[in-house]
Tab-separated table of C-alpha atoms in Angstrom:
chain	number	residue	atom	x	y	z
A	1105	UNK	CA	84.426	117.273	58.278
A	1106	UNK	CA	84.282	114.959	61.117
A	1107	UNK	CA	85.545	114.953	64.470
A	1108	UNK	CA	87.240	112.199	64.357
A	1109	UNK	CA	88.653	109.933	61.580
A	1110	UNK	CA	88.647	105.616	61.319
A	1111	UNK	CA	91.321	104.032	59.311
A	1112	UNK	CA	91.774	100.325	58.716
A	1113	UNK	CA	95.130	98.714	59.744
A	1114	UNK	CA	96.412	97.685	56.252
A	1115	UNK	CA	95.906	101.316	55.306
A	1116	UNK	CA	97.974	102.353	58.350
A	1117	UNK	CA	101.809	102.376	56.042
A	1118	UNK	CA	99.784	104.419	52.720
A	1119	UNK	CA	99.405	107.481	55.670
A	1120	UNK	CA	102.099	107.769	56.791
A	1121	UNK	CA	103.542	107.577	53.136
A	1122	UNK	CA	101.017	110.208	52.404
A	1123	UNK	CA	102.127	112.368	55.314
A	1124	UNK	CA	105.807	111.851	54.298
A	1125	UNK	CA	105.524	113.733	51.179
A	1126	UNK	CA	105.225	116.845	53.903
A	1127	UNK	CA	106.707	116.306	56.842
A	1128	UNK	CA	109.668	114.150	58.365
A	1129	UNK	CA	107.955	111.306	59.808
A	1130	UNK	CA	109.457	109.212	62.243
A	1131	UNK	CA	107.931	105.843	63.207
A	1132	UNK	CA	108.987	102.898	66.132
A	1133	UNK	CA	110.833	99.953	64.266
A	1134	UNK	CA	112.017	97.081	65.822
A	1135	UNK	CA	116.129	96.508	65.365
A	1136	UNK	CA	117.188	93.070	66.758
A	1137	UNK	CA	115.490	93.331	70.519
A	1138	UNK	CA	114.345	97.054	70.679
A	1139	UNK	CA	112.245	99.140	69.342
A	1140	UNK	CA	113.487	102.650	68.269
A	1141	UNK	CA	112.531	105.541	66.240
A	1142	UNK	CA	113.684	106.065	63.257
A	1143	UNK	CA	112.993	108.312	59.840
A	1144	UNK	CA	110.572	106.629	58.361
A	1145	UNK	CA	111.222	104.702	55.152
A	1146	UNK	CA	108.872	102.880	52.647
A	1147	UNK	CA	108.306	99.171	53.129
A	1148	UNK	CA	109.443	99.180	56.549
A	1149	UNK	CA	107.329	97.525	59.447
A	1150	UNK	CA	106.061	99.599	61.810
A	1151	UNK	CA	106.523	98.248	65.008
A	1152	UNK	CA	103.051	99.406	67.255
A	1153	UNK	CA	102.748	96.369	69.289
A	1154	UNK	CA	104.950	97.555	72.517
A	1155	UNK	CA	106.241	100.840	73.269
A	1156	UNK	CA	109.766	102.090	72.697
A	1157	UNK	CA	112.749	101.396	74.569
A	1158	UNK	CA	113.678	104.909	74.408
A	1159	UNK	CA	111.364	107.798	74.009
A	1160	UNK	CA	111.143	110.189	71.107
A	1161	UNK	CA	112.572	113.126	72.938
A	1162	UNK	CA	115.817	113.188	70.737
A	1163	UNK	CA	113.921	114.066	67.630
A	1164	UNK	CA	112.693	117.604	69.381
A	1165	UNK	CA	115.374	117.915	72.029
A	1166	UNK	CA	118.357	116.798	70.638
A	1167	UNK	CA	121.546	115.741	73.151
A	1168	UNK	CA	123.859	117.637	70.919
A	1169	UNK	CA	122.849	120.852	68.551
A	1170	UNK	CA	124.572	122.990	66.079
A	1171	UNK	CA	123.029	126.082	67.485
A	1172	UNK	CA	124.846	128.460	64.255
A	1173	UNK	CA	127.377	128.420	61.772
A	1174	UNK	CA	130.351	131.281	60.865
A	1175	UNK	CA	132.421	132.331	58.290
A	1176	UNK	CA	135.426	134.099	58.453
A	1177	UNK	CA	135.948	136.454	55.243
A	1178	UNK	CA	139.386	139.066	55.067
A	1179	UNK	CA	139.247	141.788	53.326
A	1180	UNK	CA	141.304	140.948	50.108
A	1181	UNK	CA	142.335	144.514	49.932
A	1182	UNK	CA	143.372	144.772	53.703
A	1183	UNK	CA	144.230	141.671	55.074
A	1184	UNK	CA	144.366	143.130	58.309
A	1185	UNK	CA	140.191	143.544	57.732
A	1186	UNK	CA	137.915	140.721	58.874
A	1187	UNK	CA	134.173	140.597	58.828
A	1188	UNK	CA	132.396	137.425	60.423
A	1189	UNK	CA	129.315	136.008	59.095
A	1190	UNK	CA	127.011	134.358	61.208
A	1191	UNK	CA	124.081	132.398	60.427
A	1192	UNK	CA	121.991	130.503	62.806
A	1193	UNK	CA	120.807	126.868	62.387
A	1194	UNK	CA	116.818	127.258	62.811
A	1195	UNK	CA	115.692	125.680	59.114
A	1196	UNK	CA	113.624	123.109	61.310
A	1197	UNK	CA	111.796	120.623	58.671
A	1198	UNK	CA	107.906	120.178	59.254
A	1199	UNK	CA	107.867	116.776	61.655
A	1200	UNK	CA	105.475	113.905	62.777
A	1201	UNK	CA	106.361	111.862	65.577
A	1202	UNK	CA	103.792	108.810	64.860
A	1203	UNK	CA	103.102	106.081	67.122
A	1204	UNK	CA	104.746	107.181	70.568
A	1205	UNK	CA	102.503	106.654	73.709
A	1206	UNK	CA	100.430	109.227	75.424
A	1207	UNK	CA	103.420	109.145	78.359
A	1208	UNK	CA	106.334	110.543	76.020
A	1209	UNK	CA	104.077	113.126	74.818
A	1210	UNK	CA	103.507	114.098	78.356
A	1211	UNK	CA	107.236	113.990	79.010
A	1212	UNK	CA	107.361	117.081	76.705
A	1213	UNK	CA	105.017	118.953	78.417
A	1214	UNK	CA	107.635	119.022	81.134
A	1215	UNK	CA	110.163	120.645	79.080
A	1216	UNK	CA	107.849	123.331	78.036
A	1217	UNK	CA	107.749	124.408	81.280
A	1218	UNK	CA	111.484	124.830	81.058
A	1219	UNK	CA	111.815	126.192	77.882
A	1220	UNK	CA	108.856	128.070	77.220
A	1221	UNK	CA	108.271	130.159	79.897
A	1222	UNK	CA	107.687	134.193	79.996
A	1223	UNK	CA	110.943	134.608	81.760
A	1224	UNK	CA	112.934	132.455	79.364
A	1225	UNK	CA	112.554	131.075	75.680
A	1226	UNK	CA	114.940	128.209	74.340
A	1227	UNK	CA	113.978	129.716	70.348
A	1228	UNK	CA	115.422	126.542	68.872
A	1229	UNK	CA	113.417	124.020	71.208
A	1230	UNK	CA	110.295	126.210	70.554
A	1231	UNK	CA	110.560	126.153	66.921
A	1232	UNK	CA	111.192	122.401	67.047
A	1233	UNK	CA	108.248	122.107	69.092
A	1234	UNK	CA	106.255	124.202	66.870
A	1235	UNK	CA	106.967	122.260	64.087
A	1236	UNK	CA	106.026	118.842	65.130
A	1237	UNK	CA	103.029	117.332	65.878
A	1238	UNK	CA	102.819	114.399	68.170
A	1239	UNK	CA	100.280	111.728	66.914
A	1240	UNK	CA	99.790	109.388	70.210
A	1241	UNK	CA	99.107	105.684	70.174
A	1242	UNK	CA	97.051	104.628	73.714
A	1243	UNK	CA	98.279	101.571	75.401
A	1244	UNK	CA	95.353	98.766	75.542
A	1245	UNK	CA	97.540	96.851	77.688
A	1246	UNK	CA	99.857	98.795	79.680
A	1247	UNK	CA	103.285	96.667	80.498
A	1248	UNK	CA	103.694	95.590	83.516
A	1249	UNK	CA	106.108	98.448	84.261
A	1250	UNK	CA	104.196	101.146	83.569
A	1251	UNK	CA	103.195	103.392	85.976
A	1252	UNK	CA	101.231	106.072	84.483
A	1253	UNK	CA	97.768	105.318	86.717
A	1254	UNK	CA	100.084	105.861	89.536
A	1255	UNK	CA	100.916	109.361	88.713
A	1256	UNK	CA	97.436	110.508	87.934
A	1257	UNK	CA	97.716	109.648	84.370
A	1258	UNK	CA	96.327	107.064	81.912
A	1259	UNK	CA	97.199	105.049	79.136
A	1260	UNK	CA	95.342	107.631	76.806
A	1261	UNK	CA	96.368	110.195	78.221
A	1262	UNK	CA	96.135	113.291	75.940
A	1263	UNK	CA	98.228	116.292	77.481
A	1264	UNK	CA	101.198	116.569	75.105
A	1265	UNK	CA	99.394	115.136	72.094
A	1266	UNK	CA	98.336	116.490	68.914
A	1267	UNK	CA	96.225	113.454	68.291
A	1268	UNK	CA	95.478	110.115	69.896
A	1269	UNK	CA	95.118	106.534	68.085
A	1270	UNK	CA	93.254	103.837	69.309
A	1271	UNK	CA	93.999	100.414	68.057
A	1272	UNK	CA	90.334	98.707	67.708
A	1273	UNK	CA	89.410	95.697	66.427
A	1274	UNK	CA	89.275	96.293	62.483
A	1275	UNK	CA	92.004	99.465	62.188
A	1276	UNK	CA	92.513	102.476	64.564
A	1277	UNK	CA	90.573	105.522	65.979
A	1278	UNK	CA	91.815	109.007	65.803
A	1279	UNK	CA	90.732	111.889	67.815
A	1280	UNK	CA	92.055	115.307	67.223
A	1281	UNK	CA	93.392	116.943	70.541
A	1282	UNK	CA	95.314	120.359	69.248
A	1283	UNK	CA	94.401	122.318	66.350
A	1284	UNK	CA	97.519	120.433	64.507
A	1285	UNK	CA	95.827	117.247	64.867
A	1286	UNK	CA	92.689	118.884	63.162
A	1287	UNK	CA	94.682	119.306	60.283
A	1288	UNK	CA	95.913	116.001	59.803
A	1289	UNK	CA	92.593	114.878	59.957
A	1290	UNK	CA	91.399	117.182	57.723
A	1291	UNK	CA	94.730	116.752	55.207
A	1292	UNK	CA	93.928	112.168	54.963
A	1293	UNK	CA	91.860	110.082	53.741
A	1294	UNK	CA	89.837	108.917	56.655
A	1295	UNK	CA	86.675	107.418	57.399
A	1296	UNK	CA	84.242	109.141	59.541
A	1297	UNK	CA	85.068	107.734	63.040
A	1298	UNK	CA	82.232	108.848	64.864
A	1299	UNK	CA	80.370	105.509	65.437
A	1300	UNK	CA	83.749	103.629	66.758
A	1301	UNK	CA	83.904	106.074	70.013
A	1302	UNK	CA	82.225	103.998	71.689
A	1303	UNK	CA	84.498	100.938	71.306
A	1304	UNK	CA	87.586	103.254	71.644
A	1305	UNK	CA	85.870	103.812	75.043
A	1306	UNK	CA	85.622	100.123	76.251
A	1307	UNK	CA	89.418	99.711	74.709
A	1308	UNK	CA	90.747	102.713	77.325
A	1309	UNK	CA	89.305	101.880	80.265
């Protein structure tokens, strides 16, 4: 298998098709002036050119949460009787987050030190987290109000992702960074990337 995998940007929407048929895949769109994500649905553009007006953190840390669900049940022989069942909401789906840049993935690095921590465990965050796997696009020309070099970061930056995407010339780069990555690589249809590090190099710097 190789380290690293090359796909061609016209083969870019048939992965992401192929990933859909296992996980929940959500992908930046544009929608009049901004670019969100969204589930990701078949024949819609992609929108990889400029990052998202609003991160991805939604999808894994929600704002609001049904944290369980419970049903009241009487006895029908005693009225007075009442048993509760309670069932809690944890059937998290299998997710990708494609296309976000390497500085949202860091962003949930931060909450991990929150909410995964020896002292204290958020269960539903960590299962969320878990489940997805973060596949990174690097930023070959930062915006102008970016500030990630300023922090001691880059724009392919790895901590947070699962794996990183170059855009090069003819399609896109994509390195494995967690175990999770490995097995997308190992799960599509990619060409051996090995001889287009070199030009993912010259892109990043």
């Amino acid at each position: 298998m190789a380290e690293c995998g090359f796909l061609a940007k016209e083969k870019i929407n048939t992965l992401i098709e192929a990933l859909a048929k296992k996980f929940q895949v959500f992908v930046p769109v544009l929608e009049g002036e901004v670019v969100l994500f969204r589930g990701f649905e078949s024949g819609k553009s992609l929108c990889l050119s400029r990052p998202a007006n609003l991160p991805p953190k939604g999808i894994i840390f929600p704002a609001s949460d049904v944290l369980f669900r419970f049903n009241f049940q009487k006895d029908p022989e005693d009225p007075k009787k009442v048993s509760i069942e309670l069932k809690e909401n944890r059937d998290f789906p299998l997710t990708i987050i494609f296309g976000c840049r390497p500085c949202d993935a860091q962003g949930f690095t931060i909450y991990d030190r929150v909410y995964i921590t020896p002292e204290t465990v958020d269960p539903y965050y960590r299962e969320r987290r878990e489940k997805t796997t973060i596949i990174t696009l690097a930023c070959n020309a930062p915006s102008p109000g970016c500030f990630c070099t300023s922090v001691g970061r880059g724009p392919a930056t790895t901590e947070g992702s699962d794996l990183l995407m170059t855009e090069l010339e003819k399609g896109y780069l994509f390195v494995p960074v967690t175990e999770k990555g490995k097995e997308i690589i190992k799960a599509a249809e990619f060409e051996d990337g090995s001889h287009y590090q070199e030009e993912a190099k010259k892109v990043q710097e």
